[in-house]
Structure formats: C-alpha cells, structure tokens
PDB file of C-alpha atoms and ligand atoms in Angstrom:
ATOM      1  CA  UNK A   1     -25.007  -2.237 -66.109  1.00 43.00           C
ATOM      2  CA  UNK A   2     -28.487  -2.195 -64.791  1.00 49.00           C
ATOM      3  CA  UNK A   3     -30.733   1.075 -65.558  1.00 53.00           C
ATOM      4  CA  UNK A   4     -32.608   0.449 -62.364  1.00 55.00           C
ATOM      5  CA  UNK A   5     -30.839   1.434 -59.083  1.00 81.00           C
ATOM      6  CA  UNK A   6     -33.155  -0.730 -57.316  1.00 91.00           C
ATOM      7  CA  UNK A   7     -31.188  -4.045 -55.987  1.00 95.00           C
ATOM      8  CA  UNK A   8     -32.977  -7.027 -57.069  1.00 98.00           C
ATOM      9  CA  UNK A   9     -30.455  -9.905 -55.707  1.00 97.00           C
ATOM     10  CA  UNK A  10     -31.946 -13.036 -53.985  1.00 98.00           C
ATOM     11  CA  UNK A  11     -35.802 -12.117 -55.848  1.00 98.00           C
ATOM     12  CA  UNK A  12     -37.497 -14.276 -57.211  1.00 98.00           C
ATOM     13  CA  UNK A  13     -39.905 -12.726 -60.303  1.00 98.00           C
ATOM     14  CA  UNK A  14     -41.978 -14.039 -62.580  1.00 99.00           C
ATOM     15  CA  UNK A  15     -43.435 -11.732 -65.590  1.00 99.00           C
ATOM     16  CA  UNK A  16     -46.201 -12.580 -67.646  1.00 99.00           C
ATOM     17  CA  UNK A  17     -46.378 -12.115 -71.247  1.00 98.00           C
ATOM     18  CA  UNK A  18     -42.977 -11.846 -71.668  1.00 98.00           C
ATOM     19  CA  UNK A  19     -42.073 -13.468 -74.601  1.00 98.00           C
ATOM     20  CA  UNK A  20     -42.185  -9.912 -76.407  1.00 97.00           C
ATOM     21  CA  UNK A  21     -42.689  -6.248 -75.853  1.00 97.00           C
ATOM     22  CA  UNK A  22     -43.372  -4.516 -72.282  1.00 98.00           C
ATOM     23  CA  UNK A  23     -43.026  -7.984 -70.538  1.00 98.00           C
ATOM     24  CA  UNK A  24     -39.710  -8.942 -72.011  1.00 98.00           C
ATOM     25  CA  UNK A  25     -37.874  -6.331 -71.285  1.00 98.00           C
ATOM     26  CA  UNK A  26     -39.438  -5.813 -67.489  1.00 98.00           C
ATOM     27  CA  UNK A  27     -37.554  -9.621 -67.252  1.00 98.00           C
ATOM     28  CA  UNK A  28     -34.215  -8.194 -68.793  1.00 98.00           C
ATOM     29  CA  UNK A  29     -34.282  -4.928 -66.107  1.00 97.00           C
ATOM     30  CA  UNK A  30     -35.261  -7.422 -63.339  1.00 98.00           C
ATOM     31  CA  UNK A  31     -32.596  -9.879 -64.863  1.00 98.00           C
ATOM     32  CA  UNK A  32     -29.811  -7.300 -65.176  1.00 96.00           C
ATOM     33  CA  UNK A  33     -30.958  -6.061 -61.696  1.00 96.00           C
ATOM     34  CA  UNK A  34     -29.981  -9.963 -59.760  1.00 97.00           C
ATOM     35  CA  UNK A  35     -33.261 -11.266 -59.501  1.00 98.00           C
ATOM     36  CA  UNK A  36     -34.237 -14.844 -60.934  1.00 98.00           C
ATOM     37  CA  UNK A  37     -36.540 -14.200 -63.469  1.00 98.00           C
ATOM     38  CA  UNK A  38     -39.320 -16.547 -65.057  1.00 98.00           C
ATOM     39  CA  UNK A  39     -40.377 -15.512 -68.121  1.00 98.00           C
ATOM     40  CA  UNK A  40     -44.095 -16.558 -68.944  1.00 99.00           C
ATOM     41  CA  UNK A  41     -45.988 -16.998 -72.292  1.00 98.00           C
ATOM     42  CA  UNK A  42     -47.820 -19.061 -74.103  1.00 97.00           C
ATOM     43  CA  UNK A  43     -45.585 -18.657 -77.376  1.00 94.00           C
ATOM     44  CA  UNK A  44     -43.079 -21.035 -76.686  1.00 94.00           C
ATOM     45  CA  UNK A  45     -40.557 -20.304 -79.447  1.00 96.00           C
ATOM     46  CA  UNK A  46     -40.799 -16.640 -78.812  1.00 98.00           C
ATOM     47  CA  UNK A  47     -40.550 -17.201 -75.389  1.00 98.00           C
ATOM     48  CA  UNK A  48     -37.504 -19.560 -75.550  1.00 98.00           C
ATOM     49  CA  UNK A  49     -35.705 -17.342 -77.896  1.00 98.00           C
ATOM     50  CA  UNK A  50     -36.538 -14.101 -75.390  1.00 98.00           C
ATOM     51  CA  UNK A  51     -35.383 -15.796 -72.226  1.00 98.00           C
ATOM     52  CA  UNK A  52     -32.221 -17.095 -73.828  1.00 98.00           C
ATOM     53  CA  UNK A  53     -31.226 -13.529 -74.820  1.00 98.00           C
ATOM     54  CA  UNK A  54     -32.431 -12.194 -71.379  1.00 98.00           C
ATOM     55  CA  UNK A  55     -30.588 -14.950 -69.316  1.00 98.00           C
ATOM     56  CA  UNK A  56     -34.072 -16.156 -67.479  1.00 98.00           C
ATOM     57  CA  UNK A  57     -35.854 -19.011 -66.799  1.00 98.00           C
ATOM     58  CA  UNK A  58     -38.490 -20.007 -69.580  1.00 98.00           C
ATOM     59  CA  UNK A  59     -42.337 -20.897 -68.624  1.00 98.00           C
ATOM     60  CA  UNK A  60     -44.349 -21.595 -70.779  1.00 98.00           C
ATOM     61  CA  UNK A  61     -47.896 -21.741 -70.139  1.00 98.00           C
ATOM     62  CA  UNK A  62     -51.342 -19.951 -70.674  1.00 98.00           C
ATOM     63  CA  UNK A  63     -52.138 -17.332 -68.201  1.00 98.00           C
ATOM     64  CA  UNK A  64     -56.187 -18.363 -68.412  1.00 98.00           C
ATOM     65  CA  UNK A  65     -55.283 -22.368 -67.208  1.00 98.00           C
ATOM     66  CA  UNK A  66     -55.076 -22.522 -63.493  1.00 98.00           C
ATOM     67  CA  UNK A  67     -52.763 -25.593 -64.248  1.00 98.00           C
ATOM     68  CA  UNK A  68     -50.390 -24.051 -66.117  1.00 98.00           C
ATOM     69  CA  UNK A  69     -50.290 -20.995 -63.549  1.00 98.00           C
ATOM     70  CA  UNK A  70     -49.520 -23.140 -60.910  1.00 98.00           C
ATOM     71  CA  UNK A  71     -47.607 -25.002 -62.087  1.00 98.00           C
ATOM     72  CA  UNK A  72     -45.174 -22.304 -62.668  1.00 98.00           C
ATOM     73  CA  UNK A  73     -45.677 -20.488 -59.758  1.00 98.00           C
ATOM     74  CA  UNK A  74     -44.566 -24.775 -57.786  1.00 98.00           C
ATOM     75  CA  UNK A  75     -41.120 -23.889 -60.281  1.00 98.00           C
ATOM     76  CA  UNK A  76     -40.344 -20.903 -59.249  1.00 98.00           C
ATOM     77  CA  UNK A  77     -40.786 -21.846 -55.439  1.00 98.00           C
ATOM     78  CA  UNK A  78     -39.351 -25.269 -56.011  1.00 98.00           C
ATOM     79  CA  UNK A  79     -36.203 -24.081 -57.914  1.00 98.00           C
ATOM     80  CA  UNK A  80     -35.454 -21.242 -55.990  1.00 98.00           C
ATOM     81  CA  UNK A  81     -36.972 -21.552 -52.495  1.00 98.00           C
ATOM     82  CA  UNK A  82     -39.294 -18.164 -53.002  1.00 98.00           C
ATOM     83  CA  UNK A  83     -41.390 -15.945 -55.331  1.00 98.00           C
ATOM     84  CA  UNK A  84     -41.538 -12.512 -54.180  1.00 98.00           C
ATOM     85  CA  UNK A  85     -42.660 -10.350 -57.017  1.00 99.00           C
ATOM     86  CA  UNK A  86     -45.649 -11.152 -59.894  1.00 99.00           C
ATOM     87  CA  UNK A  87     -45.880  -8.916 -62.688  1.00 99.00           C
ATOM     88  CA  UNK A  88     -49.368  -9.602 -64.237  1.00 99.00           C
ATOM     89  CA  UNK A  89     -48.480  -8.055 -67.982  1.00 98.00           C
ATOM     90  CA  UNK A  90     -49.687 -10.924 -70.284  1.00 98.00           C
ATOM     91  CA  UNK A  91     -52.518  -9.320 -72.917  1.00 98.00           C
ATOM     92  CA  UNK A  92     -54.378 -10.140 -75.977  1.00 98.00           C
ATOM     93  CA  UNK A  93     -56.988  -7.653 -78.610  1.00 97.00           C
ATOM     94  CA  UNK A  94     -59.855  -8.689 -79.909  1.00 97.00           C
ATOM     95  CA  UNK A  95     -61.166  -4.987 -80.950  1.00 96.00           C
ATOM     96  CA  UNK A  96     -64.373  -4.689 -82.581  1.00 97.00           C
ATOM     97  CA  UNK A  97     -67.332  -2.000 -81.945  1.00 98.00           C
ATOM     98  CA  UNK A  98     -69.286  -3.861 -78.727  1.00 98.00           C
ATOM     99  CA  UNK A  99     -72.376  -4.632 -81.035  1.00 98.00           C
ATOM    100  CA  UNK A 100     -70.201  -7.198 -83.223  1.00 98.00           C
ATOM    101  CA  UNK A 101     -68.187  -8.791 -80.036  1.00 98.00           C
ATOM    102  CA  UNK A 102     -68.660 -12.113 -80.301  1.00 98.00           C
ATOM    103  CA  UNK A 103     -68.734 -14.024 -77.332  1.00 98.00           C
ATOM    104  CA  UNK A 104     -65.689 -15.821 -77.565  1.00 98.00           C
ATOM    105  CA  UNK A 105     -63.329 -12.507 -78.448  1.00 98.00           C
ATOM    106  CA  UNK A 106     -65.966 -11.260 -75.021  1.00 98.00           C
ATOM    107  CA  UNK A 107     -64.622 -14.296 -72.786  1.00 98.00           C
ATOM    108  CA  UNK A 108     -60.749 -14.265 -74.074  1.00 98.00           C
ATOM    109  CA  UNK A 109     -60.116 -10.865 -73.384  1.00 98.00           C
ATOM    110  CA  UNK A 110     -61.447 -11.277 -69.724  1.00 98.00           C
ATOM    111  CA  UNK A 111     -59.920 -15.088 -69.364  1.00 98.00           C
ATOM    112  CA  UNK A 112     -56.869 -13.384 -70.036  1.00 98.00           C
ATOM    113  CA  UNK A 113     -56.821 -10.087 -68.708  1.00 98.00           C
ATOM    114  CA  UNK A 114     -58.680 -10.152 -65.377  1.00 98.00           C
ATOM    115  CA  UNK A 115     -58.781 -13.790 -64.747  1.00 98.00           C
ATOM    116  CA  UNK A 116     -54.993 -14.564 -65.614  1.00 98.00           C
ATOM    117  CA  UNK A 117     -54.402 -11.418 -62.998  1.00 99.00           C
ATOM    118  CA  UNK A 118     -56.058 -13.287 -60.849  1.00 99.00           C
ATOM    119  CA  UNK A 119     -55.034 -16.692 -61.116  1.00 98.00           C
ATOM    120  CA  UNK A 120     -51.528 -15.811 -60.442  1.00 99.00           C
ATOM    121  CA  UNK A 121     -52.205 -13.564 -57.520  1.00 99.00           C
ATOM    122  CA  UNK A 122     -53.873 -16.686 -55.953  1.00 99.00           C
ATOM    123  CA  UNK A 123     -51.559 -18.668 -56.427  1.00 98.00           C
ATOM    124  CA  UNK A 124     -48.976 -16.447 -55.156  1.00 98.00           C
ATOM    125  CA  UNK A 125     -50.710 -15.868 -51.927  1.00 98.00           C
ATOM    126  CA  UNK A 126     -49.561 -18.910 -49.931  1.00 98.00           C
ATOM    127  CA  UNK A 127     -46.165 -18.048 -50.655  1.00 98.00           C
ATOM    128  CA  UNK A 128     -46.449 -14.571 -49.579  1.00 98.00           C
ATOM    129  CA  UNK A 129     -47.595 -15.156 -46.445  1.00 98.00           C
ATOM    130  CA  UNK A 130     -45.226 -17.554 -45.622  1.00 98.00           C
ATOM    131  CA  UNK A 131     -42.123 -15.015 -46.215  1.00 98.00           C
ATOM    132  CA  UNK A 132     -44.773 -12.211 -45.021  1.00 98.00           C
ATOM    133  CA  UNK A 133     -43.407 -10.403 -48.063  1.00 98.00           C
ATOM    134  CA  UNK A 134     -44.778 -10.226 -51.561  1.00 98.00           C
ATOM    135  CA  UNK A 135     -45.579  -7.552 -54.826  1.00 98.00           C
ATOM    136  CA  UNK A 136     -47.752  -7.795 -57.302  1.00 99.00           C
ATOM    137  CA  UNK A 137     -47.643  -5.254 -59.806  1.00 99.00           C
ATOM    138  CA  UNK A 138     -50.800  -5.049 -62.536  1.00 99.00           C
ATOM    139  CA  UNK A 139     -50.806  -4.161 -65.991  1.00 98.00           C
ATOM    140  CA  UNK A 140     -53.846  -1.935 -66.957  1.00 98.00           C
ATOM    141  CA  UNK A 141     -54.630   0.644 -69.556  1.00 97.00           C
ATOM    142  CA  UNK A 142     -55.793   3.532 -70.465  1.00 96.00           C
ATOM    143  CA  UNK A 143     -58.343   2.110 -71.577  1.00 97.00           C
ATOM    144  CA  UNK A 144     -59.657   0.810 -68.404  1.00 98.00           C
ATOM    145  CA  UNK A 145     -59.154   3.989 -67.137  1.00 97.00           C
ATOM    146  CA  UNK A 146     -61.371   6.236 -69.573  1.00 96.00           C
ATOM    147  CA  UNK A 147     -62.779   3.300 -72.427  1.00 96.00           C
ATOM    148  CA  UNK A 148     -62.010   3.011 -75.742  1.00 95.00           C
ATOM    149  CA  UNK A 149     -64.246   2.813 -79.019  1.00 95.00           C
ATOM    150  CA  UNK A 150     -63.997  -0.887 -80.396  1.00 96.00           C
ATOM    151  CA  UNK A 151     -62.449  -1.621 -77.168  1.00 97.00           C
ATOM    152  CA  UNK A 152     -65.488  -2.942 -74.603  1.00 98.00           C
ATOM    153  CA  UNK A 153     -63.803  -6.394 -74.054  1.00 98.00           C
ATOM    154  CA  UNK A 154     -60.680  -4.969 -73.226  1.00 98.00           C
ATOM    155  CA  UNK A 155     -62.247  -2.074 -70.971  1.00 98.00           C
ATOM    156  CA  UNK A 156     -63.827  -4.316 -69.310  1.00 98.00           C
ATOM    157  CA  UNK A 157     -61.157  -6.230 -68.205  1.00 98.00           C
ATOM    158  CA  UNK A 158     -58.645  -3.492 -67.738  1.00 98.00           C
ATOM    159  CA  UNK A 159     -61.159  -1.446 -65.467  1.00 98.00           C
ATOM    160  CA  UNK A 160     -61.516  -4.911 -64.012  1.00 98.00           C
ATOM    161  CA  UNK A 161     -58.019  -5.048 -62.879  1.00 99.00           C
ATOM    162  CA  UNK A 162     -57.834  -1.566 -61.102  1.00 98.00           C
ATOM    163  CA  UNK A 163     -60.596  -2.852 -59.000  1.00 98.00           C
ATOM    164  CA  UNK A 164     -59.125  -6.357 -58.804  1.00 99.00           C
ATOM    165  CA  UNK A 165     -55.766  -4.485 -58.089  1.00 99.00           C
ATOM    166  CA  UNK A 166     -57.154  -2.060 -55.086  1.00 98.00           C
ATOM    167  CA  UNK A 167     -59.032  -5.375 -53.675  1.00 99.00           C
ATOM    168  CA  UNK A 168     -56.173  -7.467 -53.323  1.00 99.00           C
ATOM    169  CA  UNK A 169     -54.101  -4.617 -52.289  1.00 99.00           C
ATOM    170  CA  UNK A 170     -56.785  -4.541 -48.808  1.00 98.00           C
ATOM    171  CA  UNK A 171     -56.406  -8.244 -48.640  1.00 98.00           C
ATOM    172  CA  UNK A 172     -53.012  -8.868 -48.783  1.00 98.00           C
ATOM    173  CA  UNK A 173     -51.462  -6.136 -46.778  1.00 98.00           C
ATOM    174  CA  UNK A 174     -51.769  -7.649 -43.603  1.00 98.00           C
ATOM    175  CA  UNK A 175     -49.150  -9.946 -44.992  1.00 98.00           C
ATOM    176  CA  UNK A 176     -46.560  -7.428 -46.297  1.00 98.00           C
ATOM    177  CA  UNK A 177     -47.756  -7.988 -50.062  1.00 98.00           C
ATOM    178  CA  UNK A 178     -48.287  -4.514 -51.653  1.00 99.00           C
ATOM    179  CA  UNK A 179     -50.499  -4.408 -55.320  1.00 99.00           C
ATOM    180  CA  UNK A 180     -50.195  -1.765 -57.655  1.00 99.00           C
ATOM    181  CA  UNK A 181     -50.463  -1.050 -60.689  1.00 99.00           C
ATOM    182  CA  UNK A 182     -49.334   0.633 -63.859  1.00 98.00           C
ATOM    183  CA  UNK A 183     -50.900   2.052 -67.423  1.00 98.00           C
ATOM    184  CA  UNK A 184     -48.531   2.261 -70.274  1.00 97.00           C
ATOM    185  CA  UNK A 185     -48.150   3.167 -73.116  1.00 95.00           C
ATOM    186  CA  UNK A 186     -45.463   1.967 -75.341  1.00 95.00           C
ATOM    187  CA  UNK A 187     -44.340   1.010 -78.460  1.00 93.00           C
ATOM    188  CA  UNK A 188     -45.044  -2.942 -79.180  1.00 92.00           C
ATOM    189  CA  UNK A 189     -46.653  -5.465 -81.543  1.00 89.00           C
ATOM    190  CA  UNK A 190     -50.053  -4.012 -79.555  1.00 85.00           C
ATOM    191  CA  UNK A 191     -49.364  -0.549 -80.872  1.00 87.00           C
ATOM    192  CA  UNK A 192     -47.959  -1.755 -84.212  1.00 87.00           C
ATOM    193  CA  UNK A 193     -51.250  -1.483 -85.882  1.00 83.00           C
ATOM    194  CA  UNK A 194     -52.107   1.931 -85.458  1.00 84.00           C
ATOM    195  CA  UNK A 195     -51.733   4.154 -88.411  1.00 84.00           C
ATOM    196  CA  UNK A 196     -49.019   7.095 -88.304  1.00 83.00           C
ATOM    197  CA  UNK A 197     -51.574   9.808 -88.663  1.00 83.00           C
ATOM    198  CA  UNK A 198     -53.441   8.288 -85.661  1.00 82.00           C
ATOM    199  CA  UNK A 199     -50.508   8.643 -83.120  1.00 85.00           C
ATOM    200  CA  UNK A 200     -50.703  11.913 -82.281  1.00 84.00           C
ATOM    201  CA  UNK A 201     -54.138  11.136 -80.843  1.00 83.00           C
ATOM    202  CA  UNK A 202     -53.273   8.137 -78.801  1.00 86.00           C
ATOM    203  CA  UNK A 203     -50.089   9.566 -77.373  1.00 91.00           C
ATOM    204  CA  UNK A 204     -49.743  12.722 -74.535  1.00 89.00           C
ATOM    205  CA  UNK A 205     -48.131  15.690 -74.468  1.00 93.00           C
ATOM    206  CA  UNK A 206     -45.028  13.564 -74.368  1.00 94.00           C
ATOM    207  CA  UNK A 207     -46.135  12.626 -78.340  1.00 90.00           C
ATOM    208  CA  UNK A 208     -44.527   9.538 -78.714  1.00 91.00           C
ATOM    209  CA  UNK A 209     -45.158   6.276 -77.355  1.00 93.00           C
ATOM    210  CA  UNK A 210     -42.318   4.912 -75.414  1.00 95.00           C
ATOM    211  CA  UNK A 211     -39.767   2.528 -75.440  1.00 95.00           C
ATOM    212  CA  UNK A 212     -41.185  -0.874 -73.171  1.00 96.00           C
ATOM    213  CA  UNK A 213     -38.189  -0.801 -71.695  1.00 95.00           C
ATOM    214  CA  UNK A 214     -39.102   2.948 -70.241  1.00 96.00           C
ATOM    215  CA  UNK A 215     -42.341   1.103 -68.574  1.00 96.00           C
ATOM    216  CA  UNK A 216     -39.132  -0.589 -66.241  1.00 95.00           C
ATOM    217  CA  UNK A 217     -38.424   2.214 -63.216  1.00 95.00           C
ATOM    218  CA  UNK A 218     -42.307   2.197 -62.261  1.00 97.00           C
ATOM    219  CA  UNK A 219     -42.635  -1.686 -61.753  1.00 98.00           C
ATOM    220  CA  UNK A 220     -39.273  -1.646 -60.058  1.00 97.00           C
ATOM    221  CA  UNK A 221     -40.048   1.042 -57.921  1.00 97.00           C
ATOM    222  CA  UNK A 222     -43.596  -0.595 -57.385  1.00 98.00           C
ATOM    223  CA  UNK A 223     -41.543  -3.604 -56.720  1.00 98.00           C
ATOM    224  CA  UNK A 224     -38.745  -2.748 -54.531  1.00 98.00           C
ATOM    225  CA  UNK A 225     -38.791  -3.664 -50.914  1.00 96.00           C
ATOM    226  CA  UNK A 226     -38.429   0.202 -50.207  1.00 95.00           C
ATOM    227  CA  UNK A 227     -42.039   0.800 -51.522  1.00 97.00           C
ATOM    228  CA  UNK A 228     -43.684  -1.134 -49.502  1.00 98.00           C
ATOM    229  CA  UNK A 229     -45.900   1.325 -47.900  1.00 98.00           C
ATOM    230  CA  UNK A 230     -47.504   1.709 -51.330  1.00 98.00           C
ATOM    231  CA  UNK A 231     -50.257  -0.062 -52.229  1.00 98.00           C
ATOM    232  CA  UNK A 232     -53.446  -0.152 -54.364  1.00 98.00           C
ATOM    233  CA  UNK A 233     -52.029   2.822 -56.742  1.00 98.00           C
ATOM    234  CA  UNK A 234     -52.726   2.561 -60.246  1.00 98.00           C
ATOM    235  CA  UNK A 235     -49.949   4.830 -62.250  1.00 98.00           C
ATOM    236  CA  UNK A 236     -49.752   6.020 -65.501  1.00 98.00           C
ATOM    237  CA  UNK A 237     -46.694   5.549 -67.133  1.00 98.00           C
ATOM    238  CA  UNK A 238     -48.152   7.325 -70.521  1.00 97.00           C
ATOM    239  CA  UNK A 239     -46.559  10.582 -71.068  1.00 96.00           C
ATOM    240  CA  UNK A 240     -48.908  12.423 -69.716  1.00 96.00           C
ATOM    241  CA  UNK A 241     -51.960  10.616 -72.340  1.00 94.00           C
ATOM    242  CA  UNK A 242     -54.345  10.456 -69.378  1.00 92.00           C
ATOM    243  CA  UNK A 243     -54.135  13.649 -67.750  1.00 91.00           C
TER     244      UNK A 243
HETATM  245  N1  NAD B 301     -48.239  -1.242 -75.480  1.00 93.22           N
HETATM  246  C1  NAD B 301     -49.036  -0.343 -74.926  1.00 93.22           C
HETATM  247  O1  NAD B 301     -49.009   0.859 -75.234  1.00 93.22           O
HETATM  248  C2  NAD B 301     -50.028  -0.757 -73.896  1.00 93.22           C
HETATM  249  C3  NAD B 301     -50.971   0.188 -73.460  1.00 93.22           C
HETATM  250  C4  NAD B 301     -51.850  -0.160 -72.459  1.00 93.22           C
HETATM  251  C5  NAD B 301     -51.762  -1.423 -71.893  1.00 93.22           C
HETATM  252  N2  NAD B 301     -50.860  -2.328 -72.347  1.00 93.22           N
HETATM  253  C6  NAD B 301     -50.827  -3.641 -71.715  1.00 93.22           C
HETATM  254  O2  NAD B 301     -49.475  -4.002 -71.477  1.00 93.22           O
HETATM  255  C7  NAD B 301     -49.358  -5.431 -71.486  1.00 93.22           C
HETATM  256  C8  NAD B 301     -48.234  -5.848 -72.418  1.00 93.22           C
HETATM  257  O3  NAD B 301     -48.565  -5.428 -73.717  1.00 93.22           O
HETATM  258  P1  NAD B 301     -47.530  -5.301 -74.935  1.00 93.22           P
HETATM  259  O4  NAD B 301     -47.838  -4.018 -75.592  1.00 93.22           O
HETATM  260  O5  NAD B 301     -46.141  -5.610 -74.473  1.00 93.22           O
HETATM  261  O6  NAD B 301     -48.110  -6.470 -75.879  1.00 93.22           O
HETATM  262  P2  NAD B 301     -47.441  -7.672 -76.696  1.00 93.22           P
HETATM  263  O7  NAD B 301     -48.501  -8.220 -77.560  1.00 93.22           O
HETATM  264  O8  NAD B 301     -46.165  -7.218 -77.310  1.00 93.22           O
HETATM  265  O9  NAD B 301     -47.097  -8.727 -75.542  1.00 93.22           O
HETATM  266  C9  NAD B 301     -48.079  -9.440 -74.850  1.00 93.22           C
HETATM  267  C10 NAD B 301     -47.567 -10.832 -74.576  1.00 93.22           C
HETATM  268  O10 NAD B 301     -48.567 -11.560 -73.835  1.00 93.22           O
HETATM  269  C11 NAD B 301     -48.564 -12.896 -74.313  1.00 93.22           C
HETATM  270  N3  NAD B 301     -49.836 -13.547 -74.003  1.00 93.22           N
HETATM  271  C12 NAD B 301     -51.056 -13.252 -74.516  1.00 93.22           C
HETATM  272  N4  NAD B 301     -51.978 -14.092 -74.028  1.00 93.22           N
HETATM  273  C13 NAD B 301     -51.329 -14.937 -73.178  1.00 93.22           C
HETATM  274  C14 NAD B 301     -51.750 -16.016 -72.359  1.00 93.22           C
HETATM  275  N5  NAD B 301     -53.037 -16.429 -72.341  1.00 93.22           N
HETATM  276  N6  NAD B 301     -50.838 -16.649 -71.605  1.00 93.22           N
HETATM  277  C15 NAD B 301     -49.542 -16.259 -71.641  1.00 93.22           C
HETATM  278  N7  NAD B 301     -49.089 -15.251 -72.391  1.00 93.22           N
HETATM  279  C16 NAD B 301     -49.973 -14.588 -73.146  1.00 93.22           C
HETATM  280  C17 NAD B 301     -48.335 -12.750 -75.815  1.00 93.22           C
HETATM  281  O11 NAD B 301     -47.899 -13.981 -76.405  1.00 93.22           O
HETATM  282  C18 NAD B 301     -47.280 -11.639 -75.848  1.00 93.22           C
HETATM  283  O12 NAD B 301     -45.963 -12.148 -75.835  1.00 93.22           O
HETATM  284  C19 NAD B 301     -50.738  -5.962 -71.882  1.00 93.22           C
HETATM  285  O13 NAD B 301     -51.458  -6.334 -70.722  1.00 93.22           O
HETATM  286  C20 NAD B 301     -51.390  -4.757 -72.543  1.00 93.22           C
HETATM  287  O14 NAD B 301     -52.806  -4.827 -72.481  1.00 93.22           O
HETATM  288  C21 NAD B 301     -49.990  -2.021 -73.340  1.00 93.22           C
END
C-alpha cells in the first residue's frame, strides 16, 4: 500500500541520484504509487541493487555528461512512449572553507548540482511539449537558501537551482510543465557525518532530521497532475530549520 494518495498510473518518472537515500525512496513512493520509474546514478552496483528492491528500471549514468542524460531520458521515452515527471535529486560534497576550494571540488559541485539540473530539464523539454504536460521537481538546500560555512561550492549551486528552478518554471509553463522545488532535510549518507552534538543545530524545531522517505508527499504533490497551477515554489521540507 502506497503512502501517497496521489495516483501515479501510466507516469513515466525518472529520479536522479537514486541509488541511495532521498532519491531512492522518492522511486519506491513513485513505484508503489503505478508510475514507471527510472532510477538514475552513477553507482551502478548500488543502483542495480536499489532498483531491484524498488521494482524500477535501472540507469545508470552521470548526471554532469549530456550523453549519458540523454541517453536515458531516449529510454524512458523509447520504452514507455512518455516521460512526464524529472526529479533533479542527484548531489555530491566537497566541503571545505571557500579559501581552500580547489577548483576541481569548485567545478564538481556545480557540474553536478546546477548543470545536471539542467541537463535533464533540457532534455526533457521536447517531450513535454509534445504531451503539453510535464514536472520537474528540484532538489535544493538550505544551504542555497541562507549559505553554509565550508559550504560555498555547494551554495552556489543550490542558490543556483532556485533561480534555475523559477526560470524554467516562466519558460515552460506555456507548455503545461510546472518546476518546483523542495529543501530537505533528512537523514542519509549526506547527513551521516555530522557529529551527534551538532544535530541540534542543523535540525528545526522539529529536532530531528527526517526519514527520506518523509521528503515523498511534497514531490508527489509537486508532481501530481492536480498541482499544476503551481509553479516556481521552492518548499522546505525541513521541520521548520529555515524559518
Ligand atoms: N539529506 C539532507 O538532509 C539534504 C539536505 C539538503 C539537500 N539535500 C539534497 O538532497 C539530494 C539527495 O541527497 P541525499 O541526502 O539523499 O544524498 P546521498 O548521498 O544519500 O544520495 C545522493 C545520490 O546521488 C548520486 N550522485 C552523485 N553524483 C552523481 C552524478 N554525477 N550522477 C548521478 N548520480 C550521482 C550518488 O551516487 C548518491 O546515490 C542532494 O541533491 C542533496 O544535496 C539533502
């Protein structure tokens, strides 16, 4: 039985970075929910492991190659006639204090970040206009939202998706394709590192980080055909961190 009372049936969704945390279990929800779900990520034994237990498609590929992005997004259409919603979720850290960034952690945080985002809104766009449907749903962060110490790279690409987010969401609505996004805050490998006494700081008055699977009700809402006079919102899903 589904937690989402959203009816996913004849969608077609791909999720990046889905091999583990938020991103997997978006796929399951969306799974468990009817859609046809590709599961992207560049870690292809995670990934083939995570898609077998999920019951969805495996794609493996590299969010920052725009041959690997479309190349899954030809799949998708190819195997199933349609793509109809995009969660851009796929993320990487390369934390250190701006003035020892080198350029390389600089350029892999945005190549991944902001430019996969991109990449696989573009090549989404043909196909949404065709069906004159389509929903993109962003994955930003606090961060982006209010900066981080030893975070630059990563605030710079997160900020850079809420304006990425808000332009595409002008662009594309002409075409019935609604972008939106959220900012979570759950428990994951990404979290994993920070130190028990330090978790009362990064969480909200809610003071715990969630479950990924708790991140699910906002993308499906974002995603549902019933939203679609929503666009170009950025939500927190962060119990209540950036109030
Ligand atoms: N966990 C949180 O509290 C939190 C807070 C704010 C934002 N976020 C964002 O949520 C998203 C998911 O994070 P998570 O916590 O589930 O992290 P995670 O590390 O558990 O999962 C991220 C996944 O992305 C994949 N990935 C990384 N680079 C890739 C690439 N180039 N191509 C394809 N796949 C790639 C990784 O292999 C991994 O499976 C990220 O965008 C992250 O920045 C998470």
């Amino acid at each position: 039985m589904s937690n989402l009372s959203f009816d996913f049936t004849g969608r077609t969704v791909v999720v990046t970075g889905a091999a583990r945390g938020i991103g997997k279990e978006l796929s399951r929800q969306f799974r468990e929910a009817g859609a046809t779900v590709f599961m992207v990520d560049f870690d292809g034994a995670e990934l083939d492991a995570a898609a077998a237990e999920v019951g969805a498609k495996a794609a493996q590929a590299d969010v920052s190659e725009t041959e690997d992005v479309e190349r899954v997004v030809a799949t998708a259409v190819d195997e199933t006639g349609r793509i109809d919603i995009l969660v851009n979720n796929a993320g990487i850290l390369r934390d250190r204090v701006l003035w020892k960034l080198t350029d390389d952690d600089w350029e892999q945080v945005l190549a991944v970040h902001a430019g996969g985002t991109f990449r696989f809104t573009r090549a989404c766009v043909p196909h949404f206009r065709a069906q004159q449907f389509g929903r993109v749903v962003n994955v930003t962060s606090y961060t982006g939202l209010h900066g981080n110490r030893g975070q630059a790279n990563y605030a710079t690409a997160k900020a850079g998706i809420i304006g990425f987010t808000k332009t595409a969401a002008k662009e594309l609505a002409a075409f019935g394709v609604t972008v939106n996004a959220i900012s979570p805050n759950a428990a994951t490998r990404m979290t994993a590192s920070i130190p028990e006494e330090k978790i009362a700081e990064v969480t909200g008055p809610i003071p715990r980080f969630a479950d990924p699977a708790e991140m699910a009700a906002a993308v499906a809402f974002f995603a549902s055909e019933e939203a679609g006079y929503i666009t170009g919102v950025v939500l927190p899903v962060d119990g209540g961190l950036s109030m």
